[in-house]
Coordinates of C-alpha atoms and ligand atoms in Angstrom, one line a residue:
X1 CA 176.1 136.2 30.0
X2 CA 174.8 138.5 26.9
X3 CA 172.0 140.8 26.3
X4 CA 170.4 141.2 22.8
X5 CA 167.8 143.9 22.2
X6 CA 165.2 143.8 19.5
X7 CA 162.9 146.3 18.1
X8 CA 159.6 146.2 16.7
X9 CA 158.8 149.3 14.1
X10 CA 155.2 148.9 13.8
X11 CA 152.6 150.9 12.7
X12 CA 151.7 152.7 15.8
X13 CA 154.5 152.5 18.1
X14 CA 158.4 151.1 18.4
X15 CA 158.9 148.6 21.0
X16 CA 162.3 147.2 22.3
X17 CA 162.7 144.1 24.3
X18 CA 165.9 143.2 25.8
X19 CA 166.9 139.2 26.4
X20 CA 169.6 138.1 28.5
X21 CA 171.1 134.8 27.7
X22 CA 173.4 132.8 30.2
X23 CA 173.8 129.3 30.9
X24 CA 171.7 129.9 33.9
X25 CA 169.5 132.4 32.7
X26 CA 167.3 133.1 29.8
X27 CA 164.7 135.6 30.0
X28 CA 163.0 139.0 29.1
X29 CA 164.4 141.7 31.4
X30 CA 163.4 145.1 29.5
X31 CA 160.3 146.1 27.6
X32 CA 159.7 149.7 26.5
X33 CA 157.1 151.4 23.9
X34 CA 157.0 154.8 22.1
X35 CA 153.8 155.2 20.8
X36 CA 154.2 157.9 17.9
X37 CA 151.0 160.0 18.1
X38 CA 151.4 160.2 21.8
X39 CA 154.8 160.5 22.2
X40 CA 155.8 162.2 19.0
X41 CA 152.6 164.5 18.6
X42 CA 154.5 167.0 16.3
X43 CA 154.4 164.6 13.0
X44 CA 150.3 164.7 13.4
X45 CA 149.7 161.3 12.9
X46 CA 146.5 159.3 13.7
X47 CA 147.4 155.7 14.4
X48 CA 151.1 156.2 13.4
X49 CA 149.6 157.4 9.7
X50 CA 149.1 160.5 7.7
X51 CA 146.2 160.8 5.5
X52 CA 145.2 163.3 2.7
X53 CA 142.0 163.9 0.9
X54 CA 142.4 160.6 -1.2
X55 CA 141.3 157.8 1.0
X56 CA 143.3 155.3 -0.8
X57 CA 146.8 157.0 0.0
X58 CA 148.4 156.7 3.6
X59 CA 151.9 157.5 4.6
X60 CA 154.0 158.0 7.4
X61 CA 156.9 160.5 8.0
X62 CA 160.0 158.7 8.0
X63 CA 161.9 161.1 10.2
X64 CA 159.3 160.3 13.1
X65 CA 160.7 156.6 13.0
X66 CA 164.2 157.9 13.1
X67 CA 163.2 160.2 16.2
X68 CA 161.5 157.3 17.6
X69 CA 165.1 155.2 17.5
X70 CA 166.7 157.9 18.8
X71 CA 164.2 158.6 21.5
X72 CA 164.5 154.9 22.4
X73 CA 167.8 154.6 22.7
X74 CA 167.9 157.5 25.1
X75 CA 165.5 155.5 27.2
X76 CA 167.4 152.3 26.8
X77 CA 170.3 154.1 28.4
X78 CA 168.9 156.0 30.8
X79 CA 166.8 153.3 32.5
X80 CA 169.4 151.5 33.7
X81 CA 167.0 148.4 33.6
X82 CA 170.3 146.4 32.5
X83 CA 174.1 146.2 31.9
X84 CA 174.1 147.7 28.6
X85 CA 177.9 146.9 28.2
X86 CA 176.9 143.1 28.0
X87 CA 174.8 144.2 24.7
X88 CA 176.0 141.8 21.9
X89 CA 173.9 142.1 18.9
X90 CA 170.7 144.2 18.0
X91 CA 168.3 143.6 15.4
X92 CA 164.5 144.6 14.6
X93 CA 161.3 143.8 12.7
X94 CA 159.2 146.7 11.0
X95 CA 155.9 147.2 9.2
X96 CA 156.3 145.6 6.3
X97 CA 156.0 146.9 2.3
X98 CA 156.8 150.9 3.5
X99 CA 159.4 152.2 1.7
X100 CA 162.0 154.7 2.3
X101 CA 163.8 157.3 -0.3
X102 CA 167.2 158.5 -0.2
X103 CA 169.4 161.0 -2.0
X104 CA 173.0 160.5 -2.7
X105 CA 174.0 162.7 0.4
X106 CA 172.5 159.8 2.7
X107 CA 175.4 157.4 2.7
X108 CA 177.8 160.7 4.1
X109 CA 175.6 161.7 6.3
X110 CA 175.1 158.4 7.7
X111 CA 178.5 157.6 8.2
X112 CA 179.3 160.8 9.8
X113 CA 176.4 161.7 12.1
X114 CA 177.6 164.2 15.4
X115 CA 176.9 162.2 18.7
X116 CA 176.4 165.7 20.1
X117 CA 173.3 166.3 18.1
X118 CA 170.0 164.8 17.7
X119 CA 169.6 162.3 14.8
X120 CA 166.7 164.5 13.3
X121 CA 168.7 167.5 12.6
X122 CA 171.1 165.7 10.9
X123 CA 169.1 163.5 8.6
X124 CA 166.9 166.5 6.9
X125 CA 168.7 166.7 3.7
X126 CA 168.9 162.8 3.2
X127 CA 165.2 162.1 1.9
X128 CA 164.3 162.4 -1.7
X129 CA 160.8 161.9 -1.0
X130 CA 159.1 163.2 2.0
X131 CA 156.5 160.6 3.2
X132 CA 156.8 156.8 3.3
X133 CA 153.8 154.8 1.6
X134 CA 153.0 152.7 3.9
X135 CA 151.2 149.1 4.1
X136 CA 147.8 150.7 4.5
X137 CA 148.1 152.5 1.0
X138 CA 145.5 151.1 -1.6
X139 CA 146.0 153.7 -4.5
X140 CA 148.3 152.0 -6.7
X141 CA 146.2 149.8 -8.6
X142 CA 147.0 150.7 -11.8
X143 CA 150.4 150.3 -11.7
X144 CA 149.8 146.2 -9.9
X145 CA 147.8 145.9 -13.7
X146 CA 150.6 147.5 -15.2
X147 CA 153.2 145.7 -13.6
X148 CA 151.7 142.4 -13.8
X149 CA 150.8 143.0 -17.7
X150 CA 154.6 143.6 -18.3
X151 CA 156.1 140.2 -16.6
X152 CA 153.6 138.4 -18.7
X153 CA 150.2 138.0 -16.1
X154 CA 149.7 137.9 -12.4
X155 CA 150.0 134.3 -12.4
X156 CA 153.7 135.0 -13.6
X157 CA 154.3 137.5 -11.0
X158 CA 152.7 135.1 -8.3
X159 CA 155.0 132.3 -9.3
X160 CA 158.1 134.5 -9.1
X161 CA 157.5 136.5 -6.2
X162 CA 155.0 134.5 -3.9
X163 CA 152.4 137.2 -4.4
X164 CA 150.2 138.7 -7.0
X165 CA 150.5 142.5 -7.5
X166 CA 149.4 143.9 -4.4
X167 CA 148.6 147.9 -3.8
X168 CA 150.8 148.1 -0.7
X169 CA 153.8 146.0 -1.6
X170 CA 156.8 148.2 -2.5
X171 CA 157.4 147.7 -6.3
X172 CA 153.8 149.1 -7.3
X173 CA 154.4 151.9 -4.9
X174 CA 157.7 152.6 -6.4
X175 CA 156.3 152.7 -9.8
X176 CA 153.3 154.9 -8.8
X177 CA 156.7 157.2 -7.2
X178 CA 158.5 157.0 -10.9
X179 CA 155.3 158.1 -12.7
X180 CA 154.3 161.0 -10.5
X181 CA 157.4 162.2 -9.8
X182 CA 160.1 161.3 -12.1
X183 CA 162.7 163.8 -10.9
X184 CA 162.1 162.4 -7.5
X185 CA 162.9 159.2 -8.6
X186 CA 166.1 160.1 -10.6
X187 CA 167.1 162.0 -7.5
X188 CA 166.5 158.9 -5.4
X189 CA 169.8 156.8 -4.4
X190 CA 168.5 154.5 -2.5
X191 CA 164.9 152.8 -1.5
X192 CA 165.0 151.0 1.5
X193 CA 162.1 149.1 3.2
X194 CA 161.3 150.5 6.8
X195 CA 163.3 147.3 7.9
X196 CA 166.6 148.1 6.0
X197 CA 165.9 152.0 6.9
X198 CA 166.1 151.4 10.6
X199 CA 168.9 148.9 10.5
X200 CA 170.8 151.5 8.3
X201 CA 170.3 154.0 11.4
X202 CA 171.8 151.6 13.5
X203 CA 174.6 150.7 11.6
X204 CA 175.4 154.2 9.8
X205 CA 175.7 152.8 6.7
X206 CA 173.1 151.6 3.9
X207 CA 172.4 148.2 5.1
X208 CA 170.9 145.2 2.9
X209 CA 167.5 143.9 2.6
X210 CA 166.5 140.6 4.4
X211 CA 164.4 138.1 2.0
X212 CA 161.6 137.7 4.7
X213 CA 160.9 141.0 3.9
X214 CA 161.9 141.1 0.9
X215 CA 159.4 139.2 -0.6
X216 CA 156.8 141.5 0.6
X217 CA 158.0 143.9 -2.5
X218 CA 156.8 142.3 -5.5
X219 CA 160.4 142.5 -6.7
X220 CA 162.1 139.4 -5.3
X221 CA 162.5 136.1 -7.1
X222 CA 161.2 134.0 -3.7
X223 CA 163.3 130.6 -4.8
X224 CA 166.1 132.3 -5.5
X225 CA 166.0 135.2 -2.6
X226 CA 167.7 137.5 -5.3
X227 CA 166.2 140.6 -7.5
X228 CA 163.9 139.4 -10.1
X229 CA 165.1 141.4 -12.7
X230 CA 162.0 140.7 -14.8
X231 CA 160.1 142.1 -12.0
X232 CA 162.4 145.1 -11.5
X233 CA 162.3 145.8 -14.9
X234 CA 158.3 145.8 -15.3
X235 CA 158.5 148.6 -12.3
X236 CA 160.9 151.4 -12.8
X237 CA 163.7 151.8 -14.8
X238 CA 167.2 151.9 -13.3
X239 CA 165.6 150.5 -10.1
X240 CA 168.5 147.4 -10.0
X241 CA 170.9 150.4 -9.0
X242 CA 168.6 152.3 -6.2
X243 CA 168.1 148.9 -4.3
X244 CA 170.3 147.6 -1.5
X245 CA 171.5 143.9 -2.1
X246 CA 169.5 140.9 -0.6
X247 CA 171.3 138.6 2.0
X248 CA 170.7 136.0 4.3
X249 CA 168.6 136.4 7.6
X250 CA 171.3 135.9 9.9
X251 CA 173.6 138.4 8.5
X252 CA 175.8 141.0 10.7
X253 CA 175.1 144.3 8.4
X254 CA 177.5 146.3 11.3
X255 CA 178.2 147.4 14.2
X256 CA 176.1 149.8 16.3
X257 CA 177.6 153.4 14.6
X258 CA 180.1 155.4 16.6
X259 CA 177.3 157.7 17.0
X260 CA 175.2 155.7 19.2
X261 CA 178.5 154.2 21.1
X262 CA 179.4 157.8 22.1
X263 CA 176.1 159.3 22.0
X264 CA 174.2 156.5 24.4
X265 CA 177.2 155.0 25.7
X266 CA 176.5 151.2 23.8
X267 CA 179.3 148.6 23.2
X268 CA 179.7 148.4 19.2
X269 CA 177.3 145.6 19.3
X270 CA 176.5 143.7 16.1
X271 CA 173.5 144.7 14.1
X272 CA 171.8 141.9 12.6
X273 CA 169.9 142.6 9.2
X274 CA 166.1 143.6 10.3
X275 CA 163.1 141.6 8.7
X276 CA 159.4 142.6 8.5
X277 CA 157.0 142.4 11.3
X278 CA 155.2 139.0 10.6
X279 CA 158.4 137.3 9.8
X280 CA 159.7 138.6 13.0
X281 CA 157.0 137.6 14.8
X282 CA 157.1 133.8 13.4
X283 CA 160.0 133.2 15.3
X284 CA 158.7 135.5 18.4
X285 CA 156.0 133.0 18.5
X286 CA 158.5 130.1 18.3
X287 CA 156.8 128.7 15.4
X288 CA 160.2 128.0 13.7
X289 CA 159.2 124.7 12.3
X290 CA 155.8 123.5 10.2
X291 CA 152.5 122.3 11.7
X292 CA 151.3 125.1 13.7
X293 CA 149.9 128.6 12.8
X294 CA 149.8 132.4 14.8
X295 CA 147.2 135.0 14.4
X296 CA 148.4 138.3 15.5
X297 CA 145.8 140.9 16.2
X298 CA 147.6 144.1 15.7
X299 CA 146.8 146.9 13.6
X300 CA 146.5 144.7 11.0
X301 CA 145.5 141.2 11.6
X302 CA 147.4 138.7 9.9
X303 CA 147.5 134.4 9.8
X304 CA 150.8 133.2 9.4
X305 CA 153.1 129.8 10.0
X306 CA 156.0 128.1 8.5
X307 CA 155.7 126.2 4.9
X308 CA 156.9 122.8 4.5
X309 CA 157.5 123.4 1.0
X310 CA 156.9 126.5 -1.8
X311 CA 153.5 126.8 -2.6
X312 CA 151.8 129.8 -3.5
X313 CA 148.1 130.7 -3.0
X314 CA 146.0 130.0 -6.4
X315 CA 143.3 132.3 -5.2
X316 CA 146.1 135.0 -5.1
X317 CA 144.8 136.2 -1.8
X318 CA 147.8 135.0 0.3
X319 CA 151.4 135.6 0.1
X320 CA 154.9 133.3 0.7
X321 CA 157.7 134.8 2.5
X322 CA 160.9 133.7 3.2
X323 CA 161.0 132.4 6.9
X324 CA 163.9 134.0 9.0
X325 CA 164.2 130.4 10.5
X326 CA 164.9 129.3 6.9
X327 CA 162.4 128.2 4.1
X328 CA 159.0 129.8 3.5
X329 CA 156.0 130.9 5.5
X330 CA 152.8 131.7 4.3
X331 CA 151.0 134.8 5.5
X332 CA 147.5 136.4 4.9
X333 CA 146.6 140.3 5.8
X334 CA 143.8 141.8 7.0
X335 CA 143.6 145.7 6.8
X336 CA 140.4 145.7 9.1
X337 CA 142.0 144.4 12.2
X338 CA 142.2 146.2 15.5
X339 CA 141.2 149.5 14.3
X340 CA 137.7 148.1 12.8
X341 CA 137.6 146.6 16.5
X342 CA 137.8 150.0 17.9
X343 CA 135.2 151.9 15.4
X344 CA 132.7 149.6 16.7
X345 CA 133.5 149.9 20.4
X346 CA 133.6 153.7 20.0
X347 CA 130.4 153.7 17.6
X348 CA 128.5 151.6 20.7
X349 CA 130.5 153.9 23.4
X350 CA 131.9 150.8 25.0
X351 CA 135.1 150.0 26.5
X352 CA 137.4 147.0 26.1
X353 CA 135.4 145.3 29.0
X354 CA 131.9 146.6 27.5
X355 CA 133.3 145.1 24.1
X356 CA 134.0 141.6 26.0
X357 CA 130.5 141.5 28.0
X358 CA 129.0 142.1 24.4
X359 CA 130.7 138.9 23.3
X360 CA 129.9 136.9 26.0
X361 CA 126.0 138.3 26.1
X362 CA 125.2 137.2 22.4
X363 CA 125.4 134.0 20.9
X364 CA 128.0 132.2 18.6
X365 CA 126.5 132.3 15.1
X366 CA 125.0 135.7 16.1
X367 CA 121.2 134.6 15.2
X368 CA 122.4 134.7 11.8
X369 CA 123.5 138.7 11.8
X370 CA 126.5 139.1 9.7
X371 CA 128.6 142.0 8.7
X372 CA 131.8 142.5 6.4
X373 CA 133.9 144.7 8.1
X374 CA 135.3 146.6 5.3
X375 CA 135.6 150.2 7.6
X376 CA 138.7 150.5 5.1
X377 CA 139.8 149.6 2.0
X378 CA 140.4 145.6 2.3
X379 CA 143.5 143.6 1.5
X380 CA 141.7 140.1 2.1
X381 CA 139.5 139.8 0.0
X382 CA 140.5 142.9 -2.0
X383 CA 137.8 145.6 -1.5
X384 CA 138.9 149.1 -2.9
X385 CA 135.5 150.6 -2.2
X386 CA 135.6 150.6 1.7
X387 CA 131.9 150.4 3.2
X388 CA 130.3 148.2 5.8
X389 CA 127.9 145.7 4.7
X390 CA 125.5 144.2 7.2
X391 CA 123.1 141.2 6.5
X392 CA 120.5 140.8 9.0
X393 CA 122.1 142.8 11.5
X394 CA 120.4 145.7 12.9
X395 CA 122.8 148.9 13.4
X396 CA 121.3 149.7 16.6
X397 CA 121.9 146.4 18.2
X398 CA 125.5 147.4 19.6
X399 CA 126.1 143.7 21.1
X400 CA 125.4 142.2 17.9
X401 CA 127.3 144.5 15.8
X402 CA 130.5 143.7 18.1
X403 CA 129.9 139.9 17.8
X404 CA 129.1 140.3 14.0
X405 CA 132.4 142.3 13.6
X406 CA 134.7 139.8 15.5
X407 CA 133.0 136.5 14.0
X408 CA 133.4 138.4 10.7
X409 CA 136.9 138.6 11.2
X410 CA 137.4 135.2 12.2
X411 CA 135.6 133.3 9.7
X412 CA 137.6 135.7 6.9
X413 CA 141.1 134.0 8.2
X414 CA 139.5 130.7 8.3
X415 CA 138.4 130.9 5.1
X416 CA 141.4 132.7 3.3
X417 CA 143.8 130.6 4.7
X418 CA 142.5 127.3 3.9
X419 CA 145.2 127.1 0.7
X420 CA 148.0 126.5 2.9
X421 CA 146.7 123.0 3.9
X422 CA 148.1 123.1 7.1
X423 CA 145.4 121.2 9.6
X424 CA 145.3 123.6 12.7
X425 CA 145.3 122.2 16.3
X426 CA 146.9 125.0 17.9
X427 CA 146.8 128.7 17.1
X428 CA 149.4 131.3 18.9
X429 CA 147.8 134.3 19.5
X430 CA 150.0 137.8 19.7
X431 CA 149.3 141.1 19.3
X432 CA 147.6 144.1 21.3
X433 CA 144.3 142.1 21.3
X434 CA 145.2 138.9 22.1
X435 CA 145.0 140.3 25.8
X436 CA 141.3 139.5 25.2
X437 CA 140.0 136.2 26.2
X438 CA 136.7 136.7 24.7
X439 CA 138.0 137.6 21.2
X440 CA 140.5 134.5 21.6
X441 CA 137.4 132.4 22.5
X442 CA 135.4 133.5 19.1
X443 CA 139.2 132.4 17.5
X444 CA 139.3 128.6 18.9
X445 CA 135.6 128.1 18.3
X446 CA 135.6 129.1 14.6
X447 CA 139.0 127.9 13.6
X448 CA 138.1 124.5 16.2
X449 CA 141.6 124.9 17.7
X450 CA 143.6 125.7 21.0
X451 CA 144.2 129.0 21.3
X452 CA 147.6 130.0 23.2
X453 CA 148.3 133.5 23.9
X454 CA 151.8 134.1 24.6
X455 CA 153.5 135.5 27.5
X456 CA 155.1 138.2 25.7
X457 CA 152.7 140.2 23.7
X458 CA 155.1 141.5 21.2
X459 CA 156.2 138.6 19.4
X460 CA 157.9 141.0 16.4
X461 CA 160.2 142.6 19.0
X462 CA 161.1 138.9 20.8
X463 CA 161.6 137.6 17.4
X464 CA 164.1 140.3 16.7
X465 CA 165.9 139.6 20.1
X466 CA 166.0 136.1 19.2
X467 CA 167.1 136.7 15.6
X468 CA 169.9 139.0 17.2
X469 CA 171.1 136.5 19.5
X470 CA 171.1 133.6 16.8
X471 CA 173.0 135.6 14.3
X472 CA 175.6 136.4 17.2
X473 CA 175.9 132.5 17.3
X474 CA 176.5 131.7 13.6
X475 CA 178.8 134.4 13.5
X476 CA 180.8 132.9 16.0
X477 CA 180.5 129.6 14.2
X478 CA 178.6 128.5 16.7
X479 CA 175.9 126.0 15.7
X480 CA 172.5 127.2 16.7
X481 CA 169.3 125.3 16.4
X482 CA 166.0 127.1 16.2
X483 CA 164.3 125.2 18.6
X484 CA 167.1 125.3 21.1
X485 CA 167.4 129.3 20.4
X486 CA 163.5 130.1 21.3
X487 CA 163.6 127.7 24.2
X488 CA 162.4 129.0 27.5
X489 CA 161.1 132.6 25.8
X490 CA 158.2 131.5 24.0
X491 CA 155.5 130.2 26.9
X492 CA 151.9 130.4 27.4
X493 CA 150.8 133.4 29.1
X494 CA 149.4 132.5 33.0
X495 CA 145.7 132.7 32.0
X496 CA 146.3 129.7 29.9
X497 CA 145.1 128.3 26.6
X498 CA 141.7 129.3 25.6
X499 CA 139.8 125.6 24.4
X500 CA 137.2 125.6 21.5
X501 CA 133.5 124.3 22.5
X502 CA 132.9 121.6 20.1
X503 CA 129.2 122.7 19.9
X504 CA 130.3 126.1 18.7
X505 CA 133.2 124.2 16.1
X506 CA 130.3 123.0 14.6
X507 CA 128.1 125.9 14.3
X508 CA 131.2 127.7 12.8
X509 CA 131.8 125.3 10.3
X510 CA 128.4 125.6 8.9
X511 CA 128.6 129.2 9.0
X512 CA 131.6 129.5 7.2
X513 CA 129.8 128.8 3.8
X514 CA 127.3 131.7 4.6
X515 CA 129.9 134.2 5.3
X516 CA 131.9 132.9 1.9
X517 CA 128.4 133.8 0.2
X518 CA 127.9 137.1 1.8
X519 CA 131.6 138.0 0.7
X520 CA 130.5 136.6 -2.6
X521 CA 127.5 138.8 -2.8
X522 CA 129.0 142.1 -1.9
X523 CA 131.9 141.7 -4.2
X524 CA 129.3 141.0 -7.1
X525 CA 129.8 137.4 -7.9
X526 CA 127.4 135.6 -5.8
X527 CA 123.5 135.8 -5.2
X528 CA 121.7 137.3 -2.9
X529 CA 122.3 135.3 0.4
X530 CA 119.1 135.9 2.5
X531 CA 118.0 132.5 1.8
X532 CA 121.1 130.6 2.9
X533 CA 121.3 132.8 6.1
X534 CA 117.6 132.4 7.0
X535 CA 118.1 128.6 6.5
X536 CA 121.5 128.8 8.7
X537 CA 119.8 130.8 11.3
X538 CA 117.1 128.3 11.5
X539 CA 119.5 125.7 11.9
X540 CA 121.4 127.5 14.8
X541 CA 118.1 128.2 16.6
X542 CA 117.1 124.6 16.6
Ligands
ADP601 P1 150.7 147.1 15.9 O1 152.2 146.4 16.6 O2 150.4 146.8 14.9 O3 151.0 148.6 16.3 P2 149.8 146.2 18.5 O4 149.5 144.7 18.1 O5 150.4 146.5 19.7 O6 149.5 146.9 17.3 O7 147.9 146.3 18.7 C1 147.5 147.6 19.2 C2 146.2 147.2 19.3 O8 145.6 146.5 20.5 C3 145.0 148.3 19.7 O9 145.1 149.2 18.3 C4 143.9 148.3 20.2 O10 142.9 148.1 19.6 C5 144.2 146.7 20.8 N1 143.9 146.4 22.1 C6 144.5 146.7 23.0 N2 143.9 146.1 24.2 C7 142.5 145.5 23.8 C8 141.8 144.5 24.7 N3 141.5 144.8 25.7 N4 141.0 144.2 23.8 C9 140.8 144.3 22.3 N5 141.7 145.0 21.4 C10 142.9 145.5 22.4
XUL602 C1 151.5 142.1 5.7 C2 151.0 143.6 6.2 C3 151.2 144.2 7.5 C4 152.5 145.1 7.8 C5 151.8 145.7 9.4 O1 151.7 142.2 4.8 O2 150.9 144.6 5.5 O3 151.1 143.1 8.5 O4 153.2 144.2 8.3 O5 151.8 145.0 10.6

């Protein structure tokens, strides 16, 4: 019997899940969350992030992530929920794109941590940039344009790296740091993703980057899974010397550092390369083979699934990442996810029960009332100037606004993920809002697909534990087929699959073009959709 520990260093929290794998038993035996705002209030984050005067700039303190890890391992050791001596390997999934900048002293400091002292006390000198830009940042449009130009155009970057230049991607963020603070950039010895930073803390040495997460940088050759020199040169000088190497996903990057072994009496378990939260979730929802998709309703909403072969989104909205299970995955990301739903919930003084009731009390199609849910600058479609747009929707009508927001999110997901060509029969739902069956009903109706909410709600953490297990088997030369690795861990929740209602599916198929017309109008490349909305309203009523 062996135990594997998986972390999810997400936007708002750090979660750990332990799984036990034996001949007769395969189960989740431990789950714990450290919430950044609540449990580490001294960093002053809101929803895990820091914002200043410029609404486009969003960062997080990397020290907070380190303290969360120290706290989490203290809890794991103290809770006594399982026999830690059986811990064979650990891995993790982290929010994607964010970057951590370390000075030359980091390698020495990481290798010589004193187990008697808290981690944060010893890391004070390691950062060459205090804040870490995170995926919610959208302040690098100028840098995106410059990088695209330097490699020969946006489509060249898209084919080379799997994505056109995106504001939140690491390359444009690095270029901005280099432009704004050339001395800080020069004093940077190593630039980590959140994932490789966390793995470095566990292993007590600089950890490499995993290709699932590396693909979210606009710097990696997606086909070769190696740094794309043309993209590096287009980004900042000498960058190749500052980036960790890229390794294959099931790579053991070290052992739990003596710091953790002595501080928490843990065994020197294998540390497996960390990936991004979306690639990690792909494993955690069991989508290790093509044909199905998953929707994660977390801080961001994401639609993702395995891709049979390398293909890119010609519209430039979607991404192709490496799949930790081999091959590729598609990903479409929406920034206005849970926080947008919370905004509407709070604006109309509801709790989640009231939010659900509003969904049940309003008709599918919302009598033609539509909202574009861009409370924050949006990623898909790209919208820099935030602002909610209402079409035929009365701002005073709470229930209609609740339905409008959920319908808008689900319609946008369906429209902007069409490029993958996957005919969706089943959606695996994960993330915090997947507990809400009324939201899942709209998802099922809009996509015309069964929606299976999964027993383990945090797919990113479960995926990390499963990747630790898989890599441990591989490292011992034991064949490990993915369907066998995930077997027994990915189960539909007891409340069961949500089925689409055929009449609603037909209505939403009709509504997709109306919603797309509202998007086009708001983005100033389409006419006033009012006549289209009116015609839809009449059809829906009839
Ligand atoms: P992340 O991992 O991105 O930090 P989670 O996947 O943990 O986020 O999701 C957290 C979100 O889940 C919260 O911000 C909250 O809006 C949402 N949530 C929790 N319960 C419900 C519910 N009953 N209905 C809708 N959303 C919910
Ligand atoms: C994906 C993305 C987000 C973050 C945070 O491209 O930006 O989903 O990974 O969860």
